[in-house]
Amino acid sequence: MSTVEDLLEELRREKLATRRVLDRIPEASLAWKPHAKSMSLGQLALHTAGLPGGVAALLNAPSSEVPNVPFPEAGSVSEIVAALEEQCAAAENILSSWEDGSLRETFTWTMQGMALFQTSRLEQVRSVLFNHWYHHRGQLTVYLRLLDVPLPGIYGPSADERN
């Protein structure tokens, strides 16, 4: 299997895990925040759903400006789930267009046209696309726990599923 194929498999597998978390979001709690400085549940969920496609699009070029990411409020859980499906399909299309050699190419993040740092595209896929996505999915599980919503298993049964 190529590295690109491995990344595609991971994307597909993690999309299913993310979907299980998103499916547990109580629609009545989309505006809820655990703290005044936190995103709302709806903002965090919509951001999490949109990450794969948005980041893959940025990484498809040799360089990209660090984006100023808006955090719109989701209107419904179905909007969030639709965004996940759409953005994962977009990420899959972009990743499928790459070859292993393109993963070794240098990618540069810029701010106002000035280079901030450079790494391989693969490092950016691992850190900014996947790890960033998992980080926000983890935050969602904390929000759900604070709302006393039973959590789904992600990498095995959750405490709620074992009981």
mmCIF file of C-alpha atoms in Angstrom, residues 2-153:
data_model
loop_
_atom_site.group_PDB
_atom_site.id
_atom_site.type_symbol
_atom_site.label_atom_id
_atom_site.label_comp_id
_atom_site.label_asym_id
_atom_site.label_seq_id
_atom_site.Cartn_x
_atom_site.Cartn_y
_atom_site.Cartn_z
ATOM 1 C CA SER A 2 1.231 3.499 -0.764
ATOM 2 C CA THR A 3 1.377 6.273 1.813
ATOM 3 C CA VAL A 4 -1.457 8.070 0.013
ATOM 4 C CA GLU A 5 -3.606 4.914 0.244
ATOM 5 C CA ASP A 6 -2.782 4.649 3.966
ATOM 6 C CA LEU A 7 -3.880 8.258 4.496
ATOM 7 C CA LEU A 8 -7.109 7.649 2.576
ATOM 8 C CA GLU A 9 -7.882 4.606 4.726
ATOM 9 C CA GLU A 10 -7.256 6.640 7.860
ATOM 10 C CA LEU A 11 -9.511 9.428 6.592
ATOM 11 C CA ARG A 12 -12.341 6.977 5.901
ATOM 12 C CA ARG A 13 -11.967 5.202 9.255
ATOM 13 C CA GLU A 14 -11.762 8.427 11.263
ATOM 14 C CA LYS A 15 -14.721 9.922 9.419
ATOM 15 C CA LEU A 16 -16.851 7.076 10.784
ATOM 16 C CA ALA A 17 -15.573 7.683 14.326
ATOM 17 C CA THR A 18 -16.239 11.405 13.984
ATOM 18 C CA ARG A 19 -19.725 10.705 12.662
ATOM 19 C CA ARG A 20 -20.491 8.609 15.761
ATOM 20 C CA VAL A 21 -19.579 11.595 17.945
ATOM 21 C CA LEU A 22 -21.531 14.097 15.836
ATOM 22 C CA ASP A 23 -24.604 11.855 15.892
ATOM 23 C CA ARG A 24 -24.724 12.219 19.699
ATOM 24 C CA ILE A 25 -24.953 16.024 19.675
ATOM 25 C CA PRO A 26 -28.229 17.205 21.218
ATOM 26 C CA GLU A 27 -29.712 19.741 18.817
ATOM 27 C CA ALA A 28 -31.135 21.780 21.690
ATOM 28 C CA SER A 29 -27.593 22.355 23.012
ATOM 29 C CA LEU A 30 -25.895 23.741 19.894
ATOM 30 C CA ALA A 31 -25.478 27.197 21.495
ATOM 31 C CA TRP A 32 -24.120 25.767 24.785
ATOM 32 C CA LYS A 33 -20.594 26.718 25.875
ATOM 33 C CA PRO A 34 -18.624 25.168 28.737
ATOM 34 C CA HIS A 35 -16.903 28.515 29.351
ATOM 35 C CA ALA A 36 -17.286 32.113 28.147
ATOM 36 C CA LYS A 37 -14.014 31.840 26.150
ATOM 37 C CA SER A 38 -15.010 28.553 24.500
ATOM 38 C CA MET A 39 -16.672 27.969 21.170
ATOM 39 C CA SER A 40 -20.267 26.843 21.382
ATOM 40 C CA LEU A 41 -21.021 23.174 20.798
ATOM 41 C CA GLY A 42 -22.446 24.064 17.375
ATOM 42 C CA GLN A 43 -19.404 26.106 16.393
ATOM 43 C CA LEU A 44 -16.957 23.415 17.518
ATOM 44 C CA ALA A 45 -18.926 20.647 15.815
ATOM 45 C CA LEU A 46 -19.193 22.531 12.512
ATOM 46 C CA HIS A 47 -15.479 23.389 12.656
ATOM 47 C CA THR A 48 -14.628 19.740 13.322
ATOM 48 C CA ALA A 49 -16.837 18.585 10.454
ATOM 49 C CA GLY A 50 -15.269 21.047 8.022
ATOM 50 C CA LEU A 51 -11.613 20.478 8.846
ATOM 51 C CA PRO A 52 -10.691 17.617 6.478
ATOM 52 C CA GLY A 53 -11.751 19.279 3.240
ATOM 53 C CA GLY A 54 -10.675 22.773 4.234
ATOM 54 C CA VAL A 55 -7.187 21.730 5.296
ATOM 55 C CA ALA A 56 -6.708 19.399 2.313
ATOM 56 C CA ALA A 57 -7.581 22.288 -0.016
ATOM 57 C CA LEU A 58 -4.961 24.492 1.678
ATOM 58 C CA LEU A 59 -2.335 21.744 1.461
ATOM 59 C CA ASN A 60 -3.014 21.113 -2.225
ATOM 60 C CA ALA A 61 -0.839 24.094 -3.162
ATOM 61 C CA PRO A 62 2.905 24.421 -2.424
ATOM 62 C CA SER A 63 2.131 27.186 0.090
ATOM 63 C CA SER A 64 -0.817 28.775 1.798
ATOM 64 C CA GLU A 65 -1.614 31.742 3.973
ATOM 65 C CA VAL A 66 -2.515 30.819 7.525
ATOM 66 C CA PRO A 67 -6.290 31.190 7.332
ATOM 67 C CA ASN A 68 -8.405 33.425 9.501
ATOM 68 C CA VAL A 69 -10.978 30.767 10.342
ATOM 69 C CA PRO A 70 -14.535 31.906 11.009
ATOM 70 C CA PHE A 71 -16.542 29.884 13.521
ATOM 71 C CA PRO A 72 -20.162 30.094 12.377
ATOM 72 C CA GLU A 73 -22.867 28.602 14.549
ATOM 73 C CA ALA A 74 -24.455 25.431 13.183
ATOM 74 C CA GLY A 75 -28.200 25.599 12.742
ATOM 75 C CA SER A 76 -28.783 21.881 13.117
ATOM 76 C CA VAL A 77 -27.080 18.548 13.643
ATOM 77 C CA SER A 78 -28.052 17.567 10.089
ATOM 78 C CA GLU A 79 -26.087 20.602 8.803
ATOM 79 C CA ILE A 80 -23.041 19.410 10.769
ATOM 80 C CA VAL A 81 -23.302 15.835 9.492
ATOM 81 C CA ALA A 82 -23.777 17.058 5.904
ATOM 82 C CA ALA A 83 -20.647 19.226 6.273
ATOM 83 C CA LEU A 84 -18.669 16.204 7.486
ATOM 84 C CA GLU A 85 -19.774 14.107 4.505
ATOM 85 C CA GLU A 86 -19.059 16.914 2.025
ATOM 86 C CA GLN A 87 -15.695 17.873 3.486
ATOM 87 C CA CYS A 88 -14.451 14.299 3.838
ATOM 88 C CA ALA A 89 -15.392 13.650 0.202
ATOM 89 C CA ALA A 90 -13.487 16.794 -0.800
ATOM 90 C CA ALA A 91 -10.450 15.698 1.246
ATOM 91 C CA GLU A 92 -10.593 12.231 -0.290
ATOM 92 C CA ASN A 93 -10.649 13.697 -3.804
ATOM 93 C CA ILE A 94 -7.649 15.906 -3.075
ATOM 94 C CA LEU A 95 -5.614 13.207 -1.319
ATOM 95 C CA SER A 96 -6.423 10.764 -4.147
ATOM 96 C CA SER A 97 -4.882 13.175 -6.651
ATOM 97 C CA TRP A 98 -1.510 13.069 -4.870
ATOM 98 C CA GLU A 99 1.295 10.593 -5.313
ATOM 99 C CA ASP A 100 3.685 9.568 -2.578
ATOM 100 C CA GLY A 101 6.319 11.874 -4.083
ATOM 101 C CA SER A 102 4.050 14.892 -3.676
ATOM 102 C CA LEU A 103 3.812 14.107 0.048
ATOM 103 C CA ARG A 104 7.571 14.662 0.305
ATOM 104 C CA GLU A 105 7.363 18.070 -1.371
ATOM 105 C CA THR A 106 7.934 21.122 0.789
ATOM 106 C CA PHE A 107 4.864 22.951 1.988
ATOM 107 C CA THR A 108 5.114 26.510 3.323
ATOM 108 C CA TRP A 109 2.731 28.336 5.638
ATOM 109 C CA THR A 110 2.798 32.095 5.114
ATOM 110 C CA MET A 111 1.359 35.110 6.875
ATOM 111 C CA GLN A 112 0.905 38.295 4.877
ATOM 112 C CA GLY A 113 3.144 36.743 2.231
ATOM 113 C CA MET A 114 6.032 36.008 4.599
ATOM 114 C CA ALA A 115 7.085 32.389 5.154
ATOM 115 C CA LEU A 116 6.401 31.208 8.702
ATOM 116 C CA PHE A 117 7.678 27.645 8.411
ATOM 117 C CA GLN A 118 8.218 24.842 5.954
ATOM 118 C CA THR A 119 7.787 21.100 6.300
ATOM 119 C CA SER A 120 6.879 18.241 4.033
ATOM 120 C CA ARG A 121 3.282 18.063 2.878
ATOM 121 C CA LEU A 122 3.058 14.718 4.689
ATOM 122 C CA GLU A 123 3.970 16.378 8.009
ATOM 123 C CA GLN A 124 1.215 18.914 7.432
ATOM 124 C CA VAL A 125 -1.324 16.203 6.593
ATOM 125 C CA ARG A 126 -0.396 14.386 9.820
ATOM 126 C CA SER A 127 -0.346 17.436 12.087
ATOM 127 C CA VAL A 128 -2.728 20.027 10.663
ATOM 128 C CA LEU A 129 -5.258 17.789 8.944
ATOM 129 C CA PHE A 130 -5.432 14.617 11.043
ATOM 130 C CA ASN A 131 -4.103 15.531 14.508
ATOM 131 C CA HIS A 132 -5.942 18.860 14.488
ATOM 132 C CA TRP A 133 -9.153 17.035 13.512
ATOM 133 C CA TYR A 134 -8.724 14.490 16.323
ATOM 134 C CA HIS A 135 -7.989 17.260 18.811
ATOM 135 C CA HIS A 136 -11.302 18.961 18.073
ATOM 136 C CA ARG A 137 -13.181 15.647 18.080
ATOM 137 C CA GLY A 138 -11.727 15.054 21.540
ATOM 138 C CA GLN A 139 -12.957 18.469 22.644
ATOM 139 C CA LEU A 140 -16.417 17.494 21.400
ATOM 140 C CA THR A 141 -16.384 14.401 23.613
ATOM 141 C CA VAL A 142 -15.630 16.607 26.628
ATOM 142 C CA TYR A 143 -18.516 18.913 25.727
ATOM 143 C CA LEU A 144 -20.825 15.911 25.395
ATOM 144 C CA ARG A 145 -19.651 14.462 28.724
ATOM 145 C CA LEU A 146 -20.324 17.817 30.434
ATOM 146 C CA LEU A 147 -23.828 17.717 28.934
ATOM 147 C CA ASP A 148 -24.221 14.161 30.297
ATOM 148 C CA VAL A 149 -24.572 12.688 26.809
ATOM 149 C CA PRO A 150 -23.442 9.036 26.588
ATOM 150 C CA LEU A 151 -20.284 8.866 24.507
ATOM 151 C CA PRO A 152 -19.757 6.510 21.576
ATOM 152 C CA GLY A 153 -16.690 4.359 21.326
#
